[in-house]
Coordinates of C-alpha atoms in Angstrom, one line a residue:
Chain A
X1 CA 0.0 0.0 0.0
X2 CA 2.5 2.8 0.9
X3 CA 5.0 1.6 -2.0
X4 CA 1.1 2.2 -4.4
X5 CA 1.1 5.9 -2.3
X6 CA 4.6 6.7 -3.1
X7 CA 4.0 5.8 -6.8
X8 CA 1.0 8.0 -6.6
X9 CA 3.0 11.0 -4.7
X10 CA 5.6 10.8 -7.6
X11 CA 2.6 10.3 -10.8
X12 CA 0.4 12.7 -9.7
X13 CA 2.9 15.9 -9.5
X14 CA 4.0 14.7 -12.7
X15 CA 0.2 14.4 -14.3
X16 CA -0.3 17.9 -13.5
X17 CA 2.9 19.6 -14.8
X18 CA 1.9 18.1 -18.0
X19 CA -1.6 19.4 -17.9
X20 CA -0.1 22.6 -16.9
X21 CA 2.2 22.8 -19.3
X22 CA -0.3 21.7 -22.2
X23 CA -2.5 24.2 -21.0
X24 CA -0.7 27.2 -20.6
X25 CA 1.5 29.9 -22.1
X26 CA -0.6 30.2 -25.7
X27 CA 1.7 31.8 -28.6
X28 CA 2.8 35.3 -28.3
X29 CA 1.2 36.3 -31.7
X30 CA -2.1 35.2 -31.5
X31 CA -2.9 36.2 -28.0
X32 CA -1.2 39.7 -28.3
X33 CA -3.5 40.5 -31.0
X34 CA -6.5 39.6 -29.3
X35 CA -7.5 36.8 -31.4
X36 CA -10.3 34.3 -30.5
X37 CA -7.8 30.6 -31.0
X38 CA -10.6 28.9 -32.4
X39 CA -8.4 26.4 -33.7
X40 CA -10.1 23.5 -34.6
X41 CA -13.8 24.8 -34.7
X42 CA -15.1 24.9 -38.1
X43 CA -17.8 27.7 -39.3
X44 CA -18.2 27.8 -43.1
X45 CA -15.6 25.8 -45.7
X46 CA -15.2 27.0 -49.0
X47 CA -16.2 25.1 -51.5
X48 CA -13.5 23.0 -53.3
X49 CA -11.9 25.2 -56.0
X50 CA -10.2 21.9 -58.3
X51 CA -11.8 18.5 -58.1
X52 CA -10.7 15.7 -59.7
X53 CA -11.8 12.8 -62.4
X54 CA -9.4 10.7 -64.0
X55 CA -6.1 11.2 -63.5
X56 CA -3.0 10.4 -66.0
X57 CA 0.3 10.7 -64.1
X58 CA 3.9 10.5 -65.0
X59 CA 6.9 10.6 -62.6
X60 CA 10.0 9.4 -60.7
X61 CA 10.6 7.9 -57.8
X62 CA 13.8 7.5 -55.7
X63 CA 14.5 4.6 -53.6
X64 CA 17.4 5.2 -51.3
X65 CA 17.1 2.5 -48.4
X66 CA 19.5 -0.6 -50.6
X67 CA 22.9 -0.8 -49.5
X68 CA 24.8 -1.6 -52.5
X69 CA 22.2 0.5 -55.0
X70 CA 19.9 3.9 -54.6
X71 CA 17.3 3.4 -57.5
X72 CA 15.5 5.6 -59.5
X73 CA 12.3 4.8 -61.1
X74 CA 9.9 5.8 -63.9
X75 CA 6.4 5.9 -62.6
X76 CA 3.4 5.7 -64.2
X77 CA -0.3 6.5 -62.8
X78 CA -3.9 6.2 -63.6
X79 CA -6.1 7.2 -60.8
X80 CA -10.0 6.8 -61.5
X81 CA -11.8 9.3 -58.6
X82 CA -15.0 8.1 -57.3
X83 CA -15.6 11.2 -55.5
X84 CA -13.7 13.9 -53.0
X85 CA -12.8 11.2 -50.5
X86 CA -11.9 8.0 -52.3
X87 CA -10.3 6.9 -55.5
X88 CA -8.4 4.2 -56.8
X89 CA -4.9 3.9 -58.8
X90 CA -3.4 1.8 -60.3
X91 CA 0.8 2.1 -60.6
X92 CA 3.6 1.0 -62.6
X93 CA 7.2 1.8 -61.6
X94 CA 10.0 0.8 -63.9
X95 CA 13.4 1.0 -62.3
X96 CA 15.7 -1.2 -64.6
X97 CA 18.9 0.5 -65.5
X98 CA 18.2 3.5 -63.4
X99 CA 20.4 2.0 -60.2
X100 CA 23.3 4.0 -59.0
X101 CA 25.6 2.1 -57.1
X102 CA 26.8 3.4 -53.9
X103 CA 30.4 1.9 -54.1
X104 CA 29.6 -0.2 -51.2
X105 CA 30.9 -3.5 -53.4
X106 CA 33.9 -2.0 -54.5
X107 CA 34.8 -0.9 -50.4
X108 CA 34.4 -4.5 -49.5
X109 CA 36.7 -6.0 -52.1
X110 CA 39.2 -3.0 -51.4
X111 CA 39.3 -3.2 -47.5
X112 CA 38.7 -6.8 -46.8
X113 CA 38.5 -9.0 -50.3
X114 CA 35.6 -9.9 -49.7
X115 CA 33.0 -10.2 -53.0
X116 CA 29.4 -10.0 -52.0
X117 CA 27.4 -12.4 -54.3
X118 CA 23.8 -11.8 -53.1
X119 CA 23.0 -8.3 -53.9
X120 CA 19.0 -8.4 -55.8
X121 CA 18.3 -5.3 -57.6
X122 CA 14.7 -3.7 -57.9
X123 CA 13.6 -4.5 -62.0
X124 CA 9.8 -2.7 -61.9
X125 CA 6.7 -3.4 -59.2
X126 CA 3.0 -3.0 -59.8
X127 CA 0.5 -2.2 -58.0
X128 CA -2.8 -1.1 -57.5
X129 CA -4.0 0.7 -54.4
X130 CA -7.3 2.4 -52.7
X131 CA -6.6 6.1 -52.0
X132 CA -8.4 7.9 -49.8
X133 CA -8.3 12.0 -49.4
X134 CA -9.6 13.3 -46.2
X135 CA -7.5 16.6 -46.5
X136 CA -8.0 19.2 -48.4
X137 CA -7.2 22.9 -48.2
X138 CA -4.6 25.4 -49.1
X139 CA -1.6 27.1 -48.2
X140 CA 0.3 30.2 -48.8
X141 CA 3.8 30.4 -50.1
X142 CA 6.0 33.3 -48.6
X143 CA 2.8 35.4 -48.1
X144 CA 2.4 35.6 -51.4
X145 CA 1.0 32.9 -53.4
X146 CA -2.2 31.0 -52.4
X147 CA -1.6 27.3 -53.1
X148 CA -4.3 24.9 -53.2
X149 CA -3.6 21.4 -51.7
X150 CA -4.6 18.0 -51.3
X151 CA -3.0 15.3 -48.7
X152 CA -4.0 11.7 -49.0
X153 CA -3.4 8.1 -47.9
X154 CA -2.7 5.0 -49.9
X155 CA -3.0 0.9 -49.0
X156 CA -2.6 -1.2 -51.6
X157 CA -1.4 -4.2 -53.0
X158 CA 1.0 -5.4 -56.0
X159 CA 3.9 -7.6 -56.8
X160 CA 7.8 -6.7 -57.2
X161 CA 10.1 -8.0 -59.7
X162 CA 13.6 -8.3 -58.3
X163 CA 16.3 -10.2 -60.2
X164 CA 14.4 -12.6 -61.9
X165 CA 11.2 -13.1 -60.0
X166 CA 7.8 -11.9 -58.8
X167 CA 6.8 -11.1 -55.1
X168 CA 3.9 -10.5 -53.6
X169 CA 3.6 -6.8 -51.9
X170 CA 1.9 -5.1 -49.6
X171 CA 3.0 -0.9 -50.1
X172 CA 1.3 2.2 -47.7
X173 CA 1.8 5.6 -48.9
X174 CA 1.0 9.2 -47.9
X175 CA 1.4 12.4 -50.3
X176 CA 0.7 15.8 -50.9
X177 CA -1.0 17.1 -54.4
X178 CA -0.4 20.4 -55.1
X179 CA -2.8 21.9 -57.8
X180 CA -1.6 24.2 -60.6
X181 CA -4.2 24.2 -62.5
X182 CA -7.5 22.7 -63.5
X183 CA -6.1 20.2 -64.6
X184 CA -2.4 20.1 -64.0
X185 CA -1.0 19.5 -60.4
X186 CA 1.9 17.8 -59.1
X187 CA 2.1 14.8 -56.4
X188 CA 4.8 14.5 -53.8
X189 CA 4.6 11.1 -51.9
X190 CA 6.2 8.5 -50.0
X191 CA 5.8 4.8 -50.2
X192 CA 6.4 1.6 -48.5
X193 CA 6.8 -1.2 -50.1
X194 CA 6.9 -4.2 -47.8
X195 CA 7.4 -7.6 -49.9
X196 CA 7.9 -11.3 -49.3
X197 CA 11.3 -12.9 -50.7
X198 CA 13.0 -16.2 -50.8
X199 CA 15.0 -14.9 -47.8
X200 CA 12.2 -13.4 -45.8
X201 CA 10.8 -9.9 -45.5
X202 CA 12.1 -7.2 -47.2
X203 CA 11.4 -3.1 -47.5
X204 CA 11.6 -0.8 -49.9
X205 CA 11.0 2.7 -49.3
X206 CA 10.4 5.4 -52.1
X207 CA 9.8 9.2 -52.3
X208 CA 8.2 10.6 -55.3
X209 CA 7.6 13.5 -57.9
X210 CA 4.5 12.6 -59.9
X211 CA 2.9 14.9 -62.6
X212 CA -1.1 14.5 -63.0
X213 CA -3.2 15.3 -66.1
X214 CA -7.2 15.6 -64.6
X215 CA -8.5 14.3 -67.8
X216 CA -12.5 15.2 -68.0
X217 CA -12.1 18.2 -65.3
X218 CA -14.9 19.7 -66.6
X219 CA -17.6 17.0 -65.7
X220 CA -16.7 17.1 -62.1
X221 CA -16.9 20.8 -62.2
X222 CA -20.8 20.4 -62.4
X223 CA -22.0 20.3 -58.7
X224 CA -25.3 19.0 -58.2
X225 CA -26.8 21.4 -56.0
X226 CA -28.3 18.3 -53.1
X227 CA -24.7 18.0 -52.9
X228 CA -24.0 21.4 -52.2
X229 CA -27.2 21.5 -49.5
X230 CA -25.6 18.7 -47.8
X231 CA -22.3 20.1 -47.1
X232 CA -23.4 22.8 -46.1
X233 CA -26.1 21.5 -43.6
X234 CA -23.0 19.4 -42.5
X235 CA -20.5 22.4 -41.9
X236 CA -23.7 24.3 -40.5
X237 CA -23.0 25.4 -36.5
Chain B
X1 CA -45.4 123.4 -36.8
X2 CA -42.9 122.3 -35.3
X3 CA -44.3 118.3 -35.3
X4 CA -44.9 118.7 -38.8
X5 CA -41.6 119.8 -39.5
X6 CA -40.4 117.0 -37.1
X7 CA -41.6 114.4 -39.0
X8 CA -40.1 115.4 -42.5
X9 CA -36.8 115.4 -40.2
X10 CA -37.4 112.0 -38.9
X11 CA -38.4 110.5 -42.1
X12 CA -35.4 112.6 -43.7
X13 CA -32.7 111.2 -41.3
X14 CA -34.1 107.5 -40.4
X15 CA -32.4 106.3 -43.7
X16 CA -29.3 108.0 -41.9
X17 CA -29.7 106.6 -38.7
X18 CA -30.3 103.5 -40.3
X19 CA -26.9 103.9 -42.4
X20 CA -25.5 104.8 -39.0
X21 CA -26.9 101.6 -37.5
X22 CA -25.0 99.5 -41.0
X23 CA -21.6 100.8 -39.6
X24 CA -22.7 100.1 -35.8
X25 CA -23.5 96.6 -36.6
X26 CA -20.6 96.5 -39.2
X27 CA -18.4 97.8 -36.5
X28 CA -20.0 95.1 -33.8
X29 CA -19.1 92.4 -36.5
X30 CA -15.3 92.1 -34.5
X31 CA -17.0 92.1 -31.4
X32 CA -18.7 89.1 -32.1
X33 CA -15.7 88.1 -33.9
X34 CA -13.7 88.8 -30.4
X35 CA -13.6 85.1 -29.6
X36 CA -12.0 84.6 -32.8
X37 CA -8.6 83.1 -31.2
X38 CA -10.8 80.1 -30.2
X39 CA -12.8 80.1 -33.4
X40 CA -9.6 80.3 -35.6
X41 CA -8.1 77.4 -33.0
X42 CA -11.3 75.1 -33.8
X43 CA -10.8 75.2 -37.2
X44 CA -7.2 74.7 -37.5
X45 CA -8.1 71.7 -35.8
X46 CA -10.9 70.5 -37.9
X47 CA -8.3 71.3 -40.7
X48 CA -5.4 69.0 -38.7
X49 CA -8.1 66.5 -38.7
X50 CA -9.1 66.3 -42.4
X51 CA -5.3 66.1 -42.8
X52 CA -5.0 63.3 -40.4
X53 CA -8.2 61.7 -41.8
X54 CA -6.9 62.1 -45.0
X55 CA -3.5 60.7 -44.3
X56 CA -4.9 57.9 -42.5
X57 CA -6.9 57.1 -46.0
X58 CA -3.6 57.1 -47.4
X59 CA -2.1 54.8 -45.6
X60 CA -5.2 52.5 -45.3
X61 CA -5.2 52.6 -49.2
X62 CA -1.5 52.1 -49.2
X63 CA -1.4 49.2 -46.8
X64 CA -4.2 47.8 -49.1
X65 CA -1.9 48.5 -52.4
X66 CA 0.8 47.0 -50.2
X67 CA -1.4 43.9 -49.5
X68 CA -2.1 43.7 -53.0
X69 CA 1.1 43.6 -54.4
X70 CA 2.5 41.2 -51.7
X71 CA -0.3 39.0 -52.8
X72 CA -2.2 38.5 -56.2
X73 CA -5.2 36.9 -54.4
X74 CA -6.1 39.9 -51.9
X75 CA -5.5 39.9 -48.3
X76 CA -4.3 36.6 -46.2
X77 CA -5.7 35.9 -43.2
X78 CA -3.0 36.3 -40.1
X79 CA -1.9 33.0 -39.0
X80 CA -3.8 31.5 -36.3
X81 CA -0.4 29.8 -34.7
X82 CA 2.6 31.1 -34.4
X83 CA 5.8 31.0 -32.1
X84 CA 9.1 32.7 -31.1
X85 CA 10.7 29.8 -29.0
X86 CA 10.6 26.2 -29.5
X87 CA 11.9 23.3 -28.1
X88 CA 11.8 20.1 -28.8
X89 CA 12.2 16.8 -27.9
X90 CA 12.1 13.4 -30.1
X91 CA 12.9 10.2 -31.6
X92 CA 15.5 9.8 -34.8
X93 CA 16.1 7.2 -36.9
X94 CA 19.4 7.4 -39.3
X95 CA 19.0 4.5 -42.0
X96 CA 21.8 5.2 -44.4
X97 CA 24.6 3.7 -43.1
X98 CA 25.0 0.0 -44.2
X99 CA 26.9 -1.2 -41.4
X100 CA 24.5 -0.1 -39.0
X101 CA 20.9 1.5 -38.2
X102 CA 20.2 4.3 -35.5
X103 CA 18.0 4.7 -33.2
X104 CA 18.3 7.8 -31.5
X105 CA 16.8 10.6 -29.1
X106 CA 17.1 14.4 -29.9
X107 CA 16.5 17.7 -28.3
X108 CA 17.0 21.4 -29.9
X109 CA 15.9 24.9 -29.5
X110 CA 14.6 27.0 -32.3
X111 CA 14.6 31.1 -32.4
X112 CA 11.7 32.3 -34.5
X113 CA 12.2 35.7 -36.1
X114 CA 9.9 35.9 -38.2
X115 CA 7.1 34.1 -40.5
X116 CA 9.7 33.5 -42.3
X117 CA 12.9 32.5 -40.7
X118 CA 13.8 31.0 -37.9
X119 CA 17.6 30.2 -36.3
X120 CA 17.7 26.4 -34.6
X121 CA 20.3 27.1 -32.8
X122 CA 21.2 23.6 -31.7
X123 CA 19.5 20.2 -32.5
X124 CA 22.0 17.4 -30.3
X125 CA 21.0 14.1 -30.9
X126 CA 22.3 10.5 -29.4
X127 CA 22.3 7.3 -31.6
X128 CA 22.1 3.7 -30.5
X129 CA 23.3 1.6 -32.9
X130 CA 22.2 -1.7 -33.9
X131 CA 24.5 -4.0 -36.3
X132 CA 22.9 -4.9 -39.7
X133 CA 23.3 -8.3 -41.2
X134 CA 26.4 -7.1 -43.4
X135 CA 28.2 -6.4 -40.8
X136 CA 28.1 -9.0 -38.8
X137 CA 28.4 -11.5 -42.1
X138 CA 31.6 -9.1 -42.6
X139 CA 32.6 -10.1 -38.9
X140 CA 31.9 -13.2 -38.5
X141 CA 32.8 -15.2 -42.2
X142 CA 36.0 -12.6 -42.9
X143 CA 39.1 -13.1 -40.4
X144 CA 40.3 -10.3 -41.3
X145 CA 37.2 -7.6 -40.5
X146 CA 37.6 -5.9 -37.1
X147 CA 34.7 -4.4 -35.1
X148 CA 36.8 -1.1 -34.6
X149 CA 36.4 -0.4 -38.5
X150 CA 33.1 0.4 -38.4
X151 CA 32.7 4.0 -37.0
X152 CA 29.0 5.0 -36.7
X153 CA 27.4 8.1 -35.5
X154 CA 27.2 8.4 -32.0
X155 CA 26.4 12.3 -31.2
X156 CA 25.2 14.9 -33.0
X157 CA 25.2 19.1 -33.0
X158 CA 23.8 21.1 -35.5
X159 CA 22.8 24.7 -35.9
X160 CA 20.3 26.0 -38.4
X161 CA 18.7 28.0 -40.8
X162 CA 15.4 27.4 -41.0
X163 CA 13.1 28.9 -43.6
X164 CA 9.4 28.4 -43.5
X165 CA 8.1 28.3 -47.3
X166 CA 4.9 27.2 -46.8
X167 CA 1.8 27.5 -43.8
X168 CA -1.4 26.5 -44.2
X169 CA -5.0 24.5 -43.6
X170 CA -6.2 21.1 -44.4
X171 CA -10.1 20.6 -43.8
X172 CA -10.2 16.8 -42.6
X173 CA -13.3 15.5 -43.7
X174 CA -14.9 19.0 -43.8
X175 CA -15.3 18.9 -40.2
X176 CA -11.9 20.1 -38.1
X177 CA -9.3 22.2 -39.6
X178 CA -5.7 21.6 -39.6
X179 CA -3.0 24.1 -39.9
X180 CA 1.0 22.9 -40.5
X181 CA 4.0 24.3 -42.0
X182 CA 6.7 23.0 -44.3
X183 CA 10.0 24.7 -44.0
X184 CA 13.5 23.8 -45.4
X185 CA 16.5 23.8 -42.9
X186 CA 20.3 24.3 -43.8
X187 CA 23.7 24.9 -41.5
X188 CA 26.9 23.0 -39.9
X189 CA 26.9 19.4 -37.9
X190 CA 29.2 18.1 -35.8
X191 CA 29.5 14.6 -35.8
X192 CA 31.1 12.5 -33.2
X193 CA 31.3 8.6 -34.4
X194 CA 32.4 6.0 -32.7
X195 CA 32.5 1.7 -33.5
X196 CA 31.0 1.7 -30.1
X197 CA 27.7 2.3 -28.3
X198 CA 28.2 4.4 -25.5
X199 CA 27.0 1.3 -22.8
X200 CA 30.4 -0.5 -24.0
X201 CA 32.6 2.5 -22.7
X202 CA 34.6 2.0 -25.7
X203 CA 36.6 5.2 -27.1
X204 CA 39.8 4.0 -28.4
X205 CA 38.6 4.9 -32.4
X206 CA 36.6 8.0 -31.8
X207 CA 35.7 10.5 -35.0
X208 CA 35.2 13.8 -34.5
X209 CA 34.0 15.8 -37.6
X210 CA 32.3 18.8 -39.0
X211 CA 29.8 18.8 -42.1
X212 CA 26.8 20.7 -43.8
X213 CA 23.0 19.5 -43.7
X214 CA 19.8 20.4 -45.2
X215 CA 16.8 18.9 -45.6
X216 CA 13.1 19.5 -45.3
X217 CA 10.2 19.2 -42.3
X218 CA 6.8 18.8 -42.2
X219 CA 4.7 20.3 -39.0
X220 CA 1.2 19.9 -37.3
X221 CA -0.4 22.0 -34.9
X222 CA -2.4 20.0 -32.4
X223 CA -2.8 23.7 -30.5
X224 CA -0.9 27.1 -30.2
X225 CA 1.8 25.3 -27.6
X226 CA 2.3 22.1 -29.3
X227 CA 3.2 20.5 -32.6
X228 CA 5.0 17.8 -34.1
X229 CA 7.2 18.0 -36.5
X230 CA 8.4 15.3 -39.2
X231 CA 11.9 16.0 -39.8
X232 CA 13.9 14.5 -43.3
X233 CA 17.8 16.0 -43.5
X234 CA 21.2 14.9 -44.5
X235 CA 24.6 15.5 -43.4
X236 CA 27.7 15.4 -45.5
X237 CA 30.4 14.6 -43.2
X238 CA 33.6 17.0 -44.9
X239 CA 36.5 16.7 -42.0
X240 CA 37.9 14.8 -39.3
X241 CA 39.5 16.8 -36.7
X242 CA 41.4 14.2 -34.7
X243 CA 42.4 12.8 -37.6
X244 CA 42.7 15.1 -40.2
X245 CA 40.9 13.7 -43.0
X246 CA 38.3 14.4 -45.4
X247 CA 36.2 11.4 -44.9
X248 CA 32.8 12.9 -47.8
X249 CA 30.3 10.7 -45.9
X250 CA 26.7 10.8 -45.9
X251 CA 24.3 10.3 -43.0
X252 CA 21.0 11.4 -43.2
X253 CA 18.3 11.7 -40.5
X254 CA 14.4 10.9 -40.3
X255 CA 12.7 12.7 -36.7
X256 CA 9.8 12.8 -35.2
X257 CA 9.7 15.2 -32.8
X258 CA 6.8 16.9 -30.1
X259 CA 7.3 20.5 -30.3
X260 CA 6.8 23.1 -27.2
X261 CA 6.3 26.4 -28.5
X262 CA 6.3 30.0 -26.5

């Protein structure tokens, strides 16, 4: 019982620094001018200036996480878009030829002779995934420039070919599309590949630059009007 | 007689006295003008406000032109969160090097000057290192491979530059807003590498060296004290001090990190 108190003597002090902490002290800016932090609370959302239909995308994606090899890719995209929240793509990366080696072989022969034999290098992996967009708003670059954005989430499934052989994959991603247009914006995204070898499980981590084409922007720039009563009724306070 | 030669008098000199009366009031005119300091006063004032009324327009209307040409699309709204200190406190994970993998802790302090730049005036970080399959293939299967000849980063300093490109709001699901910041850091590391964790009290082959990083971070503001920041950089190691070498290696840096800002 009185080691239970002691614990308790010690936790609860602690508990309530961090409350106090998380609660106090707000940021200088915002409180000197006398602004209501309202973070958070939503009154009215503008209607979504660039929506999008089917999507044509070309880009390239850099793998850096192999020892021996940091791979480039050529990536290719077509992303049907049910609606604002969900869509589905479907992806082809092509990374044969594009492989830098790090010198990492060449350091092992020169320091200690030794030859490494068992180094698989990425060929191409496809893959098609569910994407789903919860986020959209926009930003503002230097002040200036007002940037309109997109952030979404991808789970999918596909195979890799590595050497001379298929593998089954599992790949999560998250990116950032930036519109420039109606129908030009640009992707910026991370993926996981996560894939199932002879050896066991293997990663494969990739960051890429993808370049969109909305093709039939116009159509989804009709909004029915029900649609528009029932955002509103749901953004109503 | 007399009243009827009164009368042609009277009728004769009214017009006079009333002329006589035009100069009496005319000459009253600066006696009602006799609080004319205070008159004068008021409307020098009245003027002095039309000019400051007018000057105020001005620099409304400037301020607007300024607005203008600092933005194409109109006004933007004041940031909701903002911050002059920071500190910070996190996890690190440095993947790069083949020989091992890092899992580390870091803490750093961040000046903000403005929206747009910031000094992070250090970021000091400790590693523990766990040995990948190379290495200990590499120390196992060759007789000649020696566990000193693998120096890994053990500490970290740097001090940066940061400059914040890009603030703004994501609706989630059209229901809570979310505002974050992406900013691009740059400046000098120190790097102190070791073969050794710091539990095996082994500094026999110790590195210490200087290099450049940059890189690029991602923040989210749960409320105007706290944030967390994703955090992508890479060093390039350029010198060893205790040995005098130019060693050109790489090590970059993925953090996550709770931010406390003030």
């Amino acid at each position: 019982m009185r080691r239970s108190r002691r614990r308790y003597m010690l936790i609860l002090p602690l508990l309530c620094g961090c409350l106090w902490a998380a609660g106090s002290s707000p940021a200088r800016a915002a409180e000197a001018e006398g602004e209501v932090l309202d973070y958070g609370k939503v009154y009215a959302i503008q209607y979504r200036a660039f929506r999008m239909n089917h999507e044509f995308a070309v880009g390239m994606t850099f793998l850096p996480m192999d020892a021996f090899y940091k791979f480039f890719a050529g990536t290719f995209h077509y992303v049907l878009h049910f609606d604002d929240l969900w869509a589905w793509e479907n992806h082809f990366s092509f990374a044969k030829y594009l492989d830098v080696d790090t010198g990492l072989t060449a350091e092992l022969n020169n320091r200690w002779h030794v030859s490494p034999t068992d180094t698989p290098k990425i060929d191409y992996y496809i893959d098609t995934n569910l994407m789903l967009k919860p986020l959209y708003g926009k930003m503002v670059l230097f002040d200036r420039w007002v940037i309109y954005s997109e952030s979404y989430f991808l789970l999918g499934i596909g195979a890799i070919h590595v050497t001379s052989a298929f593998f089954p994959a599992v790949d999560v991603g998250a990116g950032m599309r930036v519109f420039l247009s109606d129908t030009i914006s640009l992707r910026f995204e991370v993926r996981d590949y996560v894939y199932l070898e002879e050896k066991g499980v293997e990663n494969a981590l990739s960051f890429g630059i993808v370049f969109c084409y909305n093709g039939f922007a116009e159509d989804r720039k009709v909004i029915p009007e029900e649609e528009v009563e029932a955002t509103a009724r749901e953004v109503r306070p | 007689m007399n009243r009827w030669l009164w009368l042609p008098l009277m009728v004769l000199l009214s017009p006079a006295a009333l002329a006589a009366d035009g100069p009496a009031e005319e000459k009253s005119e600066p006696k009602v003008e006799a609080p004319a300091p205070a008159d004068s006063e008021s409307r020098k004032d009245v003027a002095i406000k039309e000019e400051e009324a007018e000057a105020e327009e001005e620099e409304e209307e400037n301020k607007a032109e300024d607005v203008k040409e600092k933005s194409i699309y109109g006004p933007i709204q004041q940031r909701l969160f903002d911050q002059v200190h920071e500190l910070e406190l996190g996890w690190a994970y440095l993947p790069l090097d083949p020989y091992v993998k890092g899992y580390g802790v870091q803490l750093a302090y961040t000046y903000h000057f403005s929206h747009r730049l910031a000094w992070e005036m250090f970021r000091v970080g400790w590693s523990y290192n766990v040995d990948t399959k190379l290495k200990d293939k590499l120390i196992t299967q060759a007789s000649n491979v020696s566990p000193d000849e693998f120096p890994a980063v053990l500490f970290w300093g740097n001090s940066d530059l940061v400059l914040k490109l890009l603030y703004g709001k994501q609706t989630f699901l059209n229901r809570t807003v979310i505002h974050f910041e992406i900013f691009a850091v740059g400046g000098v590391s120190l790097v102190f590498r070791n073969p050794y964790n710091i539990f095996d009290m082994d500094f026999q082959n110790p590195r210490l060296e200087i290099g450049l990083n940059a890189g690029l971070g991602f923040r989210i503001w749960f409320n105007p004290t706290w944030s967390v920041r994703v955090d992508l950089r890479d060093t390039v190691i350029l010198f060893c001090f205790n040995r005098a070498d130019f060693p050109i290696k790489n090590s970059a840096l993925l953090g996550l990190t709770l931010a406390l800002g003030f």
